[in-house]
PDB file of C-alpha atoms in Angstrom:
ATOM      1  CA  MET B   8     141.109  77.711  97.391  1.00 45.00           C
ATOM      2  CA  ASN B   9     137.490  78.211  98.419  1.00 68.00           C
ATOM      3  CA  ASN B  10     135.993  81.644  98.106  1.00 80.00           C
ATOM      4  CA  PRO B  11     135.706  83.373 101.498  1.00 88.00           C
ATOM      5  CA  GLU B  12     132.434  83.724 103.351  1.00 94.00           C
ATOM      6  CA  HIS B  13     131.425  85.494 106.548  1.00 95.00           C
ATOM      7  CA  ILE B  14     128.611  84.203 108.774  1.00 97.00           C
ATOM      8  CA  TYR B  15     127.298  86.210 111.718  1.00 96.00           C
ATOM      9  CA  GLN B  16     124.601  84.725 113.928  1.00 97.00           C
ATOM     10  CA  THR B  17     122.969  86.096 117.037  1.00 98.00           C
ATOM     11  CA  TYR B  18     119.756  85.911 119.031  1.00 98.00           C
ATOM     12  CA  ILE B  19     117.612  88.992 119.586  1.00 98.00           C
ATOM     13  CA  ARG B  20     114.709  89.364 121.999  1.00 98.00           C
ATOM     14  CA  THR B  21     112.094  90.541 119.507  1.00 98.00           C
ATOM     15  CA  THR B  22     109.451  89.253 117.124  1.00 98.00           C
ATOM     16  CA  PRO B  23     110.171  88.266 113.516  1.00 98.00           C
ATOM     17  CA  GLN B  24     107.943  91.113 112.319  1.00 98.00           C
ATOM     18  CA  ARG B  25     109.779  93.734 114.388  1.00 98.00           C
ATOM     19  CA  LEU B  26     113.180  92.417 113.286  1.00 98.00           C
ATOM     20  CA  TRP B  27     112.046  92.440 109.652  1.00 98.00           C
ATOM     21  CA  GLU B  28     110.873  96.045 110.045  1.00 98.00           C
ATOM     22  CA  ALA B  29     114.237  97.013 111.533  1.00 98.00           C
ATOM     23  CA  ILE B  30     116.091  95.455 108.603  1.00 98.00           C
ATOM     24  CA  THR B  31     113.869  96.864 105.839  1.00 98.00           C
ATOM     25  CA  SER B  32     112.810 100.266 107.196  1.00 98.00           C
ATOM     26  CA  PRO B  33     114.899 103.331 106.252  1.00 98.00           C
ATOM     27  CA  GLU B  34     114.108 104.988 109.604  1.00 96.00           C
ATOM     28  CA  PHE B  35     115.489 101.975 111.456  1.00 96.00           C
ATOM     29  CA  THR B  36     118.567 101.298 109.322  1.00 97.00           C
ATOM     30  CA  ARG B  37     119.762 104.886 109.673  1.00 95.00           C
ATOM     31  CA  GLN B  38     120.024 104.350 113.437  1.00 95.00           C
ATOM     32  CA  TYR B  39     122.301 101.295 113.356  1.00 95.00           C
ATOM     33  CA  PHE B  40     123.681 100.830 109.801  1.00 94.00           C
ATOM     34  CA  HIS B  41     126.499 103.379 109.418  1.00 91.00           C
ATOM     35  CA  ARG B  42     123.950 106.242 109.222  1.00 92.00           C
ATOM     36  CA  MET B  43     122.536 104.883 105.938  1.00 95.00           C
ATOM     37  CA  ARG B  44     118.886 104.446 104.998  1.00 97.00           C
ATOM     38  CA  ILE B  45     117.899 101.378 103.023  1.00 98.00           C
ATOM     39  CA  ASP B  46     116.002 102.151  99.821  1.00 97.00           C
ATOM     40  CA  CYS B  47     114.153  99.409  97.916  1.00 98.00           C
ATOM     41  CA  ASP B  48     110.649  98.530  96.713  1.00 97.00           C
ATOM     42  CA  TRP B  49     111.181  94.906  97.885  1.00 97.00           C
ATOM     43  CA  GLN B  50     110.383  93.315  94.530  1.00 97.00           C
ATOM     44  CA  PRO B  51     112.940  90.696  93.388  1.00 97.00           C
ATOM     45  CA  GLY B  52     115.137  92.169  90.669  1.00 98.00           C
ATOM     46  CA  SER B  53     114.820  95.710  92.061  1.00 98.00           C
ATOM     47  CA  LYS B  54     117.760  97.901  93.004  1.00 98.00           C
ATOM     48  CA  LEU B  55     118.599  98.132  96.684  1.00 97.00           C
ATOM     49  CA  LYS B  56     120.591 101.145  97.910  1.00 98.00           C
ATOM     50  CA  PHE B  57     121.964 102.302 101.230  1.00 97.00           C
ATOM     51  CA  ARG B  58     121.866 106.129 101.178  1.00 97.00           C
ATOM     52  CA  TYR B  59     123.410 108.743 103.417  1.00 95.00           C
ATOM     53  CA  ASP B  60     121.293 111.749 104.426  1.00 93.00           C
ATOM     54  CA  ASP B  61     122.898 113.863 101.684  1.00 94.00           C
ATOM     55  CA  GLY B  62     121.700 111.380  99.028  1.00 95.00           C
ATOM     56  CA  ARG B  63     125.036 109.679  98.337  1.00 95.00           C
ATOM     57  CA  VAL B  64     124.819 105.929  97.909  1.00 96.00           C
ATOM     58  CA  GLY B  65     127.334 104.060 100.078  1.00 94.00           C
ATOM     59  CA  CYS B  66     126.368 100.549  98.953  1.00 96.00           C
ATOM     60  CA  GLU B  67     124.057  99.088  96.359  1.00 97.00           C
ATOM     61  CA  GLY B  68     122.820  95.787  95.068  1.00 98.00           C
ATOM     62  CA  THR B  69     119.995  93.899  93.450  1.00 98.00           C
ATOM     63  CA  LEU B  70     117.253  92.233  95.460  1.00 98.00           C
ATOM     64  CA  LEU B  71     117.326  88.481  94.782  1.00 98.00           C
ATOM     65  CA  ASP B  72     114.800  87.076  97.304  1.00 98.00           C
ATOM     66  CA  CYS B  73     112.339  88.670  99.709  1.00 98.00           C
ATOM     67  CA  VAL B  74     110.152  86.476 101.923  1.00 98.00           C
ATOM     68  CA  PRO B  75     108.860  88.588 104.848  1.00 98.00           C
ATOM     69  CA  PRO B  76     109.571  88.115 107.717  1.00 98.00           C
ATOM     70  CA  ARG B  77     112.006  85.243 107.115  1.00 98.00           C
ATOM     71  CA  LEU B  78     114.459  85.765 104.254  1.00 98.00           C
ATOM     72  CA  LEU B  79     116.194  88.594 102.462  1.00 98.00           C
ATOM     73  CA  ARG B  80     118.916  88.031  99.864  1.00 98.00           C
ATOM     74  CA  TYR B  81     120.635  90.655  97.736  1.00 98.00           C
ATOM     75  CA  THR B  82     123.864  91.416  95.943  1.00 98.00           C
ATOM     76  CA  TRP B  83     126.249  93.850  97.631  1.00 97.00           C
ATOM     77  CA  ARG B  84     128.713  96.357  96.241  1.00 97.00           C
ATOM     78  CA  PHE B  85     130.557  99.142  98.088  1.00 93.00           C
ATOM     79  CA  LEU B  86     130.523 102.491  96.272  1.00 94.00           C
ATOM     80  CA  PHE B  87     132.262 104.826  98.710  1.00 86.00           C
ATOM     81  CA  ASP B  88     135.747 103.705  97.609  1.00 89.00           C
ATOM     82  CA  GLN B  89     136.778 103.412  93.927  1.00 92.00           C
ATOM     83  CA  GLU B  90     138.982 100.357  94.430  1.00 92.00           C
ATOM     84  CA  LEU B  91     136.278  98.494  96.332  1.00 93.00           C
ATOM     85  CA  ALA B  92     133.608  99.538  93.813  1.00 94.00           C
ATOM     86  CA  ARG B  93     135.562  97.749  91.052  1.00 95.00           C
ATOM     87  CA  GLU B  94     135.046  94.352  92.686  1.00 96.00           C
ATOM     88  CA  ARG B  95     132.186  92.254  91.404  1.00 96.00           C
ATOM     89  CA  PRO B  96     129.150  92.165  93.703  1.00 97.00           C
ATOM     90  CA  SER B  97     129.041  89.673  96.567  1.00 97.00           C
ATOM     91  CA  THR B  98     125.856  88.234  98.106  1.00 98.00           C
ATOM     92  CA  VAL B  99     124.172  88.912 101.466  1.00 98.00           C
ATOM     93  CA  THR B 100     121.598  86.478 102.858  1.00 98.00           C
ATOM     94  CA  ILE B 101     119.627  87.421 105.974  1.00 98.00           C
ATOM     95  CA  GLU B 102     117.583  84.713 107.688  1.00 98.00           C
ATOM     96  CA  ILE B 103     115.179  85.239 110.586  1.00 98.00           C
ATOM     97  CA  GLU B 104     113.895  82.288 112.606  1.00 98.00           C
ATOM     98  CA  PRO B 105     111.602  82.617 115.640  1.00 98.00           C
ATOM     99  CA  ARG B 106     112.901  80.881 118.777  1.00 97.00           C
ATOM    100  CA  GLY B 107     110.419  81.336 121.604  1.00 96.00           C
ATOM    101  CA  GLU B 108     110.579  84.964 122.777  1.00 96.00           C
ATOM    102  CA  ASN B 109     113.640  85.503 120.586  1.00 98.00           C
ATOM    103  CA  CYS B 110     114.662  85.421 116.951  1.00 98.00           C
ATOM    104  CA  ARG B 111     117.767  83.868 115.526  1.00 98.00           C
ATOM    105  CA  LEU B 112     119.301  86.283 113.033  1.00 98.00           C
ATOM    106  CA  ARG B 113     121.815  84.796 110.641  1.00 98.00           C
ATOM    107  CA  VAL B 114     123.676  86.957 108.117  1.00 98.00           C
ATOM    108  CA  THR B 115     125.771  85.178 105.505  1.00 98.00           C
ATOM    109  CA  HIS B 116     127.926  87.332 103.243  1.00 98.00           C
ATOM    110  CA  ASN B 117     129.642  85.326 100.516  1.00 97.00           C
ATOM    111  CA  ASP B 118     130.423  84.993  96.826  1.00 96.00           C
ATOM    112  CA  PHE B 119     133.697  86.910  97.093  1.00 95.00           C
ATOM    113  CA  ASP B 120     136.691  86.371  94.883  1.00 92.00           C
ATOM    114  CA  ALA B 121     139.634  84.817  96.756  1.00 91.00           C
ATOM    115  CA  ASP B 122     141.628  88.080  96.557  1.00 92.00           C
ATOM    116  CA  SER B 123     138.728  90.349  97.591  1.00 94.00           C
ATOM    117  CA  LYS B 124     139.605  93.587  99.404  1.00 94.00           C
ATOM    118  CA  VAL B 125     135.993  93.919 100.569  1.00 94.00           C
ATOM    119  CA  PHE B 126     135.928  90.598 102.427  1.00 95.00           C
ATOM    120  CA  PRO B 127     138.313  91.593 105.264  1.00 93.00           C
ATOM    121  CA  MET B 128     136.261  94.755 105.866  1.00 91.00           C
ATOM    122  CA  ILE B 129     132.877  93.095 106.210  1.00 92.00           C
ATOM    123  CA  SER B 130     133.799  90.946 109.211  1.00 84.00           C
ATOM    124  CA  GLU B 131     134.115  93.934 111.507  1.00 87.00           C
ATOM    125  CA  GLY B 132     131.403  95.840 109.671  1.00 92.00           C
ATOM    126  CA  TRP B 133     128.707  93.201 110.090  1.00 95.00           C
ATOM    127  CA  SER B 134     129.674  92.687 113.736  1.00 93.00           C
ATOM    128  CA  GLU B 135     129.157  96.402 114.404  1.00 94.00           C
ATOM    129  CA  VAL B 136     125.920  96.618 112.438  1.00 95.00           C
ATOM    130  CA  ILE B 137     124.240  93.527 113.893  1.00 96.00           C
ATOM    131  CA  SER B 138     125.395  94.252 117.446  1.00 96.00           C
ATOM    132  CA  SER B 139     123.989  97.757 117.137  1.00 96.00           C
ATOM    133  CA  LEU B 140     120.736  96.413 115.681  1.00 97.00           C
ATOM    134  CA  LYS B 141     120.413  93.985 118.599  1.00 98.00           C
ATOM    135  CA  SER B 142     121.017  96.789 121.092  1.00 97.00           C
ATOM    136  CA  LEU B 143     118.510  99.070 119.367  1.00 97.00           C
ATOM    137  CA  LEU B 144     115.755  96.457 119.432  1.00 98.00           C
ATOM    138  CA  GLU B 145     116.406  95.266 122.983  1.00 98.00           C
ATOM    139  CA  THR B 146     117.196  98.567 124.707  1.00 96.00           C
ATOM    140  CA  GLY B 147     115.928 101.290 122.380  1.00 96.00           C
ATOM    141  CA  ALA B 148     119.425 102.656 121.717  1.00 95.00           C
ATOM    142  CA  ALA B 149     121.915 101.780 118.986  1.00 94.00           C
ATOM    143  CA  LEU B 150     125.570 101.284 119.921  1.00 92.00           C
ATOM    144  CA  GLU B 151     128.007 104.140 119.494  1.00 87.00           C
ATOM    145  CA  VAL B 152     129.929 102.444 116.680  1.00 77.00           C
ATOM    146  CA  ALA B 153     130.234 103.239 112.983  1.00 56.00           C
ATOM    147  CA  GLY B 154     128.665 106.681 113.348  1.00 55.00           C
ATOM    148  CA  ASN B 155     125.459 105.308 114.848  1.00 54.00           C
ATOM    149  CA  ALA B 156     125.506 107.696 117.812  1.00 49.00           C
ATOM    150  CA  GLU B 157     125.379 110.680 115.468  1.00 49.00           C
ATOM    151  CA  ALA B 158     122.513 109.111 113.522  1.00 45.00           C
ATOM    152  CA  SER B 159     120.445 108.477 116.627  1.00 45.00           C
ATOM    153  CA  ARG B 160     120.886 112.152 117.595  1.00 44.00           C
ATOM    154  CA  GLY B 161     119.972 113.313 114.082  1.00 42.00           C
ATOM    155  CA  VAL B 162     123.520 114.443 113.195  1.00 37.00           C
ATOM    156  CA  ALA B 163     124.873 113.339 109.805  1.00 32.00           C
TER     157      ALA B 163
END
Protein backbone atom coordinates (compact mmCIF):
# COMPACT_ATOMS: atom_id res chain seq x y z
CA MET A 1 0.00 0.00 0.00
CA ASN A 2 1.22 3.50 -0.84
CA ASN A 3 1.77 5.92 1.98
CA PRO A 4 -1.04 8.50 2.19
CA GLU A 5 -0.65 12.06 1.00
CA HIS A 6 -2.89 15.12 1.15
CA ILE A 7 -2.80 17.83 -1.53
CA TYR A 8 -4.70 21.09 -1.16
CA GLN A 9 -4.63 23.62 -3.98
CA THR A 10 -6.37 26.95 -4.31
CA TYR A 11 -6.04 30.31 -6.02
CA ILE A 12 -5.74 33.51 -4.01
CA ARG A 13 -6.01 37.07 -5.29
CA THR A 14 -2.70 38.37 -3.97
CA THR A 15 0.95 38.73 -4.89
CA PRO A 16 3.56 36.02 -4.26
CA GLN A 17 5.34 38.35 -1.82
CA ARG A 18 2.19 39.02 0.21
CA LEU A 19 1.29 35.32 0.29
CA TRP A 20 4.83 34.45 1.38
CA GLU A 21 4.61 37.04 4.16
CA ALA A 22 1.30 35.56 5.32
CA ILE A 23 2.80 32.07 5.47
CA THR A 24 6.06 33.04 7.20
CA SER A 25 5.04 35.92 9.48
CA PRO A 26 4.05 35.13 13.09
CA GLU A 27 1.58 38.04 13.13
CA PHE A 28 -0.20 36.62 10.09
CA THR A 29 -0.19 32.94 11.05
CA ARG A 30 -1.77 33.67 14.43
CA GLN A 31 -4.82 35.06 12.62
CA TYR A 32 -5.58 32.00 10.48
CA PHE A 33 -3.49 29.03 11.73
CA HIS A 34 -5.26 27.73 14.85
CA ARG A 35 -4.09 30.79 16.85
CA MET A 36 -0.43 29.73 16.50
CA ARG A 37 2.53 31.91 15.55
CA ILE A 38 5.18 30.45 13.29
CA ASP A 39 8.71 30.69 14.70
CA CYS A 40 11.76 30.06 12.49
CA ASP A 41 14.91 31.82 11.28
CA TRP A 42 14.27 30.47 7.73
CA GLN A 43 17.66 28.80 7.36
CA PRO A 44 17.51 25.19 6.08
CA GLY A 45 18.13 22.80 8.95
CA SER A 46 16.63 25.18 11.52
CA LYS A 47 13.79 24.28 13.86
CA LEU A 48 10.34 25.50 12.92
CA LYS A 49 7.70 25.81 15.65
CA PHE A 50 4.07 26.83 15.80
CA ARG A 51 3.54 28.47 19.22
CA TYR A 52 0.42 29.44 21.11
CA ASP A 53 0.36 32.81 22.89
CA ASP A 54 1.25 31.13 26.20
CA GLY A 55 4.47 29.74 24.67
CA ARG A 56 3.35 26.13 24.24
CA VAL A 57 4.44 24.53 20.99
CA GLY A 58 1.55 22.86 19.14
CA CYS A 59 3.59 21.61 16.17
CA GLU A 60 7.25 21.53 15.25
CA GLY A 61 9.55 20.49 12.47
CA THR A 62 12.80 21.11 10.68
CA LEU A 63 13.08 23.50 7.76
CA LEU A 64 14.20 21.56 4.67
CA ASP A 65 13.91 24.14 1.85
CA CYS A 66 13.18 27.86 1.77
CA VAL A 67 13.07 29.71 -1.56
CA PRO A 68 11.15 32.99 -1.08
CA PRO A 69 8.54 33.63 -2.39
CA ARG A 70 8.07 30.27 -4.13
CA LEU A 71 8.81 27.21 -1.99
CA LEU A 72 8.75 26.18 1.64
CA ARG A 73 9.31 22.60 2.78
CA TYR A 74 9.56 21.34 6.34
CA THR A 75 8.97 18.30 8.50
CA TRP A 76 5.83 18.28 10.64
CA ARG A 77 5.07 16.75 14.01
CA PHE A 78 2.06 17.37 16.28
CA LEU A 79 2.97 17.91 19.94
CA PHE A 80 -0.37 18.72 21.56
CA ASP A 81 -1.35 15.03 21.83
CA GLN A 82 1.02 12.34 23.19
CA GLU A 83 -0.17 9.61 20.82
CA LEU A 84 0.22 11.84 17.78
CA ALA A 85 3.60 13.12 18.98
CA ARG A 86 4.95 9.54 18.89
CA GLU A 87 4.52 9.32 15.12
CA ARG A 88 7.56 10.03 13.00
CA PRO A 89 7.53 13.45 11.32
CA SER A 90 5.73 13.88 8.00
CA THR A 91 6.61 16.48 5.34
CA VAL A 92 4.82 19.68 4.28
CA THR A 93 5.62 21.33 0.95
CA ILE A 94 4.15 24.74 0.14
CA GLU A 95 4.43 26.02 -3.43
CA ILE A 96 3.45 29.49 -4.63
CA GLU A 97 3.09 30.23 -8.34
CA PRO A 98 1.97 33.60 -9.74
CA ARG A 99 -0.99 33.39 -12.14
CA GLY A 100 -1.86 36.86 -13.40
CA GLU A 101 -3.48 38.80 -10.55
CA ASN A 102 -3.63 35.61 -8.49
CA CYS A 103 -1.33 33.03 -6.96
CA ARG A 104 -1.75 29.31 -7.04
CA LEU A 105 -1.07 27.93 -3.58
CA ARG A 106 -0.40 24.22 -3.39
CA VAL A 107 0.15 22.46 -0.06
CA THR A 108 1.30 18.84 -0.16
CA HIS A 109 1.47 16.99 3.15
CA ASN A 110 2.97 13.51 2.79
CA ASP A 111 5.49 11.00 4.06
CA PHE A 112 3.05 9.39 6.49
CA ASP A 113 3.14 5.79 7.57
CA ALA A 114 0.19 3.78 6.22
CA ASP A 115 -1.36 3.50 9.71
CA SER A 116 -0.86 7.18 10.64
CA LYS A 117 -3.35 8.72 13.08
CA VAL A 118 -2.22 12.21 12.04
CA PHE A 119 -3.11 11.77 8.37
CA PRO A 120 -6.92 11.72 8.80
CA MET A 121 -6.72 14.90 10.89
CA ILE A 122 -4.74 16.99 8.43
CA SER A 123 -7.30 16.83 5.63
CA GLU A 124 -9.80 18.94 7.53
CA GLY A 125 -7.08 20.93 9.24
CA TRP A 126 -5.39 22.12 6.05
CA SER A 127 -8.77 22.92 4.48
CA GLU A 128 -9.61 25.18 7.42
CA VAL A 129 -6.19 26.82 7.54
CA ILE A 130 -5.85 27.54 3.82
CA SER A 131 -9.47 28.66 3.44
CA SER A 132 -8.98 31.05 6.33
CA LEU A 133 -5.70 32.30 4.86
CA LYS A 134 -7.42 32.95 1.53
CA SER A 135 -10.22 34.85 3.26
CA LEU A 136 -7.76 36.90 5.31
CA LEU A 137 -5.77 37.97 2.27
CA GLU A 138 -8.77 38.68 0.05
CA THR A 139 -11.15 40.28 2.56
CA GLY A 140 -9.01 41.26 5.54
CA ALA A 141 -10.76 38.81 7.88
CA ALA A 142 -9.90 35.21 8.73
CA LEU A 143 -12.70 32.64 8.85
CA GLU A 144 -14.26 31.74 12.17
CA VAL A 145 -12.87 28.19 12.18
CA ALA A 146 -10.25 26.50 14.34
CA GLY A 147 -10.19 29.32 16.89
CA ASN A 148 -9.28 31.95 14.30
CA ALA A 149 -12.05 34.33 15.35
CA GLU A 150 -10.62 34.54 18.86
CA ALA A 151 -7.13 35.16 17.46
CA SER A 152 -8.28 37.99 15.23
CA ARG A 153 -9.92 39.64 18.27
CA GLY A 154 -6.79 39.13 20.38
CA VAL A 155 -8.35 36.44 22.61
CA ALA A 156 -6.27 33.30 23.21
